[in-house]
Phi, psi and omega in degrees: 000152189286154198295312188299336211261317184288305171334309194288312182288351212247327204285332189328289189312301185311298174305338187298317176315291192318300212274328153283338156284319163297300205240323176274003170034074152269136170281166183299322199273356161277319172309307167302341176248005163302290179289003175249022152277339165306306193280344174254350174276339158270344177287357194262289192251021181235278150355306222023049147295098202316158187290322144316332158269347167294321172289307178307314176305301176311290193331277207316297154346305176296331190296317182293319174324305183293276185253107040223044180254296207281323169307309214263337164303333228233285177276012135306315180287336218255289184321321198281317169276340153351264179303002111336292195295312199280352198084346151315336160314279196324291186273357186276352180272341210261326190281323182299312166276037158293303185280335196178123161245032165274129140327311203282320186285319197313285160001289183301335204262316187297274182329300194290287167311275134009299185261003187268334170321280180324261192356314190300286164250008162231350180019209177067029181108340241235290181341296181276319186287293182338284209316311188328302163311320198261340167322292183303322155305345220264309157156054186249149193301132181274003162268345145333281208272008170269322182281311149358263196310304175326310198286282183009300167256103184214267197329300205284359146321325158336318201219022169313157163047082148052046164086349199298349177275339176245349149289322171315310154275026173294315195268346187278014189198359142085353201268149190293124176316282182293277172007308185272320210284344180260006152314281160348296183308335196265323182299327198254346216291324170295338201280328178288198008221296180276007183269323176308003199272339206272358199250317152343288170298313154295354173269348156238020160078027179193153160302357181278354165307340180285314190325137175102297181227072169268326186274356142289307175306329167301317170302329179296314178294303171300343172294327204269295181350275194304293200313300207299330195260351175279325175258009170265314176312289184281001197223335169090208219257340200291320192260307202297013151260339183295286170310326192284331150337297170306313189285304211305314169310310151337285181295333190259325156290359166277295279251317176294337183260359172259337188263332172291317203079212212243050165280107175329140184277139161315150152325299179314295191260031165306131141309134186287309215282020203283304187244043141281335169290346188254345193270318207251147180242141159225155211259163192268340153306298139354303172299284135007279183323281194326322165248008150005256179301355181257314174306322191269351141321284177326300194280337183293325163299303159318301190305327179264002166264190194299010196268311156261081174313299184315341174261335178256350158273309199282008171261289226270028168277338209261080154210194193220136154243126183218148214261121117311288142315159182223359190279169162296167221025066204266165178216119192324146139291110194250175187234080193284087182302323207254333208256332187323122174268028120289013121282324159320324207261338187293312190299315180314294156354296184281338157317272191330305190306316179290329198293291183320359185128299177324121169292141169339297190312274189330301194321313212293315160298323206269349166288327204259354182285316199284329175309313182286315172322313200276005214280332183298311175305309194285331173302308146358274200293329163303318172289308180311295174288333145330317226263294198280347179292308169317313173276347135279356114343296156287350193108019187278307171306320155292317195286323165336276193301349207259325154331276158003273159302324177296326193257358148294304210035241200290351175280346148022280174313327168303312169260024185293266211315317181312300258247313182256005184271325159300326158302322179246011166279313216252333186275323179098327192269116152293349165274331173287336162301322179297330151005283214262306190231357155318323154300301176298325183282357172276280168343285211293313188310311169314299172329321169276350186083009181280161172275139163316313161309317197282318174267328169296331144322294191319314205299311234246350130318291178307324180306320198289341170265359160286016212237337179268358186238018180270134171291344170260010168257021166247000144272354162293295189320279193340293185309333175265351174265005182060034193250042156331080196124346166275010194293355169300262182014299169310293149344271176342300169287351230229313222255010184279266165338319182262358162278325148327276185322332174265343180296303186318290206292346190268338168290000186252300181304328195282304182271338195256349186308330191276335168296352172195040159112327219284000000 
């Protein structure tokens, strides 16, 4: 069948999202199990996938959805109602706004900060579904902190969960690790620096919301920035969002207590709860207890990533590998029961919940009320990846990018980043984009006369910005603010901001490769 004609049909599934989500604001999970019968009815018969490998390619898809992306979503959330139940929101609502009650710095410290940490060290969701969560305890619109917390999280995706979207694609293109992470690093370094401006701004809907604090924001960005490309050139891809996160969070609360003082916050961007933070003194026990269970999250994630091997070997030996796919190049699936960090985030919960008090039995209801809460969301996020295993398995995605590359030629470098931003629209993953088209985006730069590095970078750019606009991380958002059925709404606001953002990073592939060396 002609090359143009498979482009078109591969798109199909995609537009289908776009135009239900987007324009008939169908919630995902009636929109969503639409687009993977679609997508498997062409993989069938246009693809010719067999049908058994078409079914299985969805199954395995449900298994990842189920374990460990809708699991570490169920116990984010899980942790949040928790601290509802105990009461602990209340004050960790009452200590943030402590430090500061403008929306616009909480936003730079939750969202930005915070949530690019989680992100940092645990991804898989965790990024969006907290911050999200404690935004909306906070009084914030919960469609508000849901589009928030998406654009928020895109850069640190790059060097997300200790680095794995750019060793993956270390390996999957055969390319020098450290190279490529600081390729990445040189690339994301304007875009960390000016994205906080953009949430900033959405919180009164015009640049004059900067007013005031241009220059926290500006501290916000460059803190996260410079650390992340320093330790990514000398230290490689695992630490530099982890580190750039901490200083940035750091830096932006010196930065909210010298540069506001004691200068009124605007009215607009008051916090309602300001005057309970001024009312109530808490105690450092109180403090402690309230963030309990999010502390011991933190360490139980830590403790267990690539950071301490002897600990992230002995979890992630405790697993089932089992043959799923049935097709060529099928590979077990396994299933890392002790290291998934939503397991991790259940046992810690439940830790935290008892030290405060709370009987087993009660933590156990609030799991299983939030297991029922999430079921729309979780249809959501199962059909979606589904969705995308069928199309790369068959070729759908290659019949895209190979298009792509053919009708640029030397312009190439422009529309590298759409190619990887179109990977974690259909996938939620930057590692899966690197996955899907990192190679090929090695491939075309030659082909094109570009250095391999410098564009196999660009891919894993472009993913972080399909990562505010992937149905399945607006269904992460949806589940933790509890707006089910809003997943047009979002969209809308998220696909503004990621059409910037690829215009940016692709005028950077284009023009900036020769600046430094590559």
């Amino acid at each position: 069948m002609n090359i143009a004609v498979l482009f078109v049909l591969a798109l199909l599934p995609i537009m289908w999202l776009i135009v239900s989500l987007g324009v008939l604001k169908w919630p995902g999970y009636k929109a969503c199990p639409i687009a993977f019968g679609l997508t498997a009815a062409l993989a069938v018969f246009v693809w010719k996938l067999n049908l058994p490998d078409t079914l299985t390619a969805g199954l395995e898809g449900v298994a990842l959805a189920i374990w460990p992306i809708t699991l570490v979503i169920i116990a984010a959330v899980f942790t949040y109602n928790l601290s509802l139940h105990t009461g602990g929101m209340d004050v960790i609502k009452r200590m943030i706004t402590g430090v500061t009650t403008d929306k616009r710095i909480l936003i730079l410290i939750l969202a930005w900060g915070f949530g690019g940490f989680l992100e940092a060290i645990a991804g898989f969701g965790t990024a969006v579904a907290i911050p999200a969560g404690i935004l909306v305890a906070l009084g914030f619109n919960p469609l508000f902190a849901a589009v928030i917390c998406l654009i928020s999280n895109t850069t640190p995706t790059a060097f997300g969960a200790i680095g794995i979207p750019v060793v993956t694609l270390a390996k999957v293109t055969g390319l020098d690790v450290s190279q490529l992470s600081y390729a990445v690093g040189i690339q994301l370094l304007p875009l960390v620096m000016l994205l906080p401006f953009a949430p900033v701004m959405l919180t009164g809907k015009s640049f004059k919301a900067v007013k005031g604090i241009f220059g926290i924001t500006l501290v916000s960005g460059i803190s996260f920035a410079v650390p992340q490309l320093l330790i990514a050139k000398y230290l490689g891809p695992e630490l530099p969002a982890v580190v750039g996160a901490v200083c940035s969070m750091i830096c932006t609360v010196i930065a909210a207590k010298l540069f506001k003082g004691k200068a009124p916050v605007p009215k607009e961007y008051q916090i309602q709860t300001a005057g309970a933070a001024k009312q109530e003194k808490i105690t450092l026990k109180q403090g402690l207890m309230a963030w309990l269970p999010f502390i011991l999250v933190f360490l139980f994630i830590l403790c267990s990533s690539t950071l301490i091997p002897p600990v992230n070997e002995a979890l992630s030996a405790v697993k089932t590998s089992v043959q799923i796919f049935t097709g060529e190049g099928a590979k077990p699936y396994t299933f890392s029961w002790l290291a998934a960090p939503g397991t991790l985030i259940i046992i810690a919960t439940y830790i935290g919940g008892m030290i405060q008090g709370v009987k087993f039995k009660t933590i156990t209801g609030i799991l299983l009320k939030t297991v029922k809460q999430l079921i729309k969301s979780t249809i959501t996020i199962v059909s979606i990846i589904a969705l995308a295993k069928v199309m790369g398995y068959s070729g759908m995605i290659n019949s895209i990018a190979t298009v792509l590359v053919m009708i640029t030629g030397s312009f190439y470098p422009l529309v590298a980043p759409l190619i990887g931003a179109l990977g974690t629209f259909v996938t939620g993953s930057d590692t899966s984009a690197n996955v899907l088209f990192g190679n090929l985006q090695s491939e075309a730069a030659k082909a094109a006369g570009a250095n391999p590095y410098w564009i196999a970078a660009v891919n894993t750019g472009g993913a972080t910005a399909g990562k505010m606009i992937s149905p399945q991380s607006i269904a992460i958002a949806v589940a933790a603010t509890g707006l089910a059925g809003s997943e047009g709404k979002i969209l809308g606001s998220t696909i503004k901001v990621c059409a910037v953002y690829v215009v940016i990073l692709g005028l950077i592939s284009y023009f900036c490769s020769s600046l430094f060396g590559f």
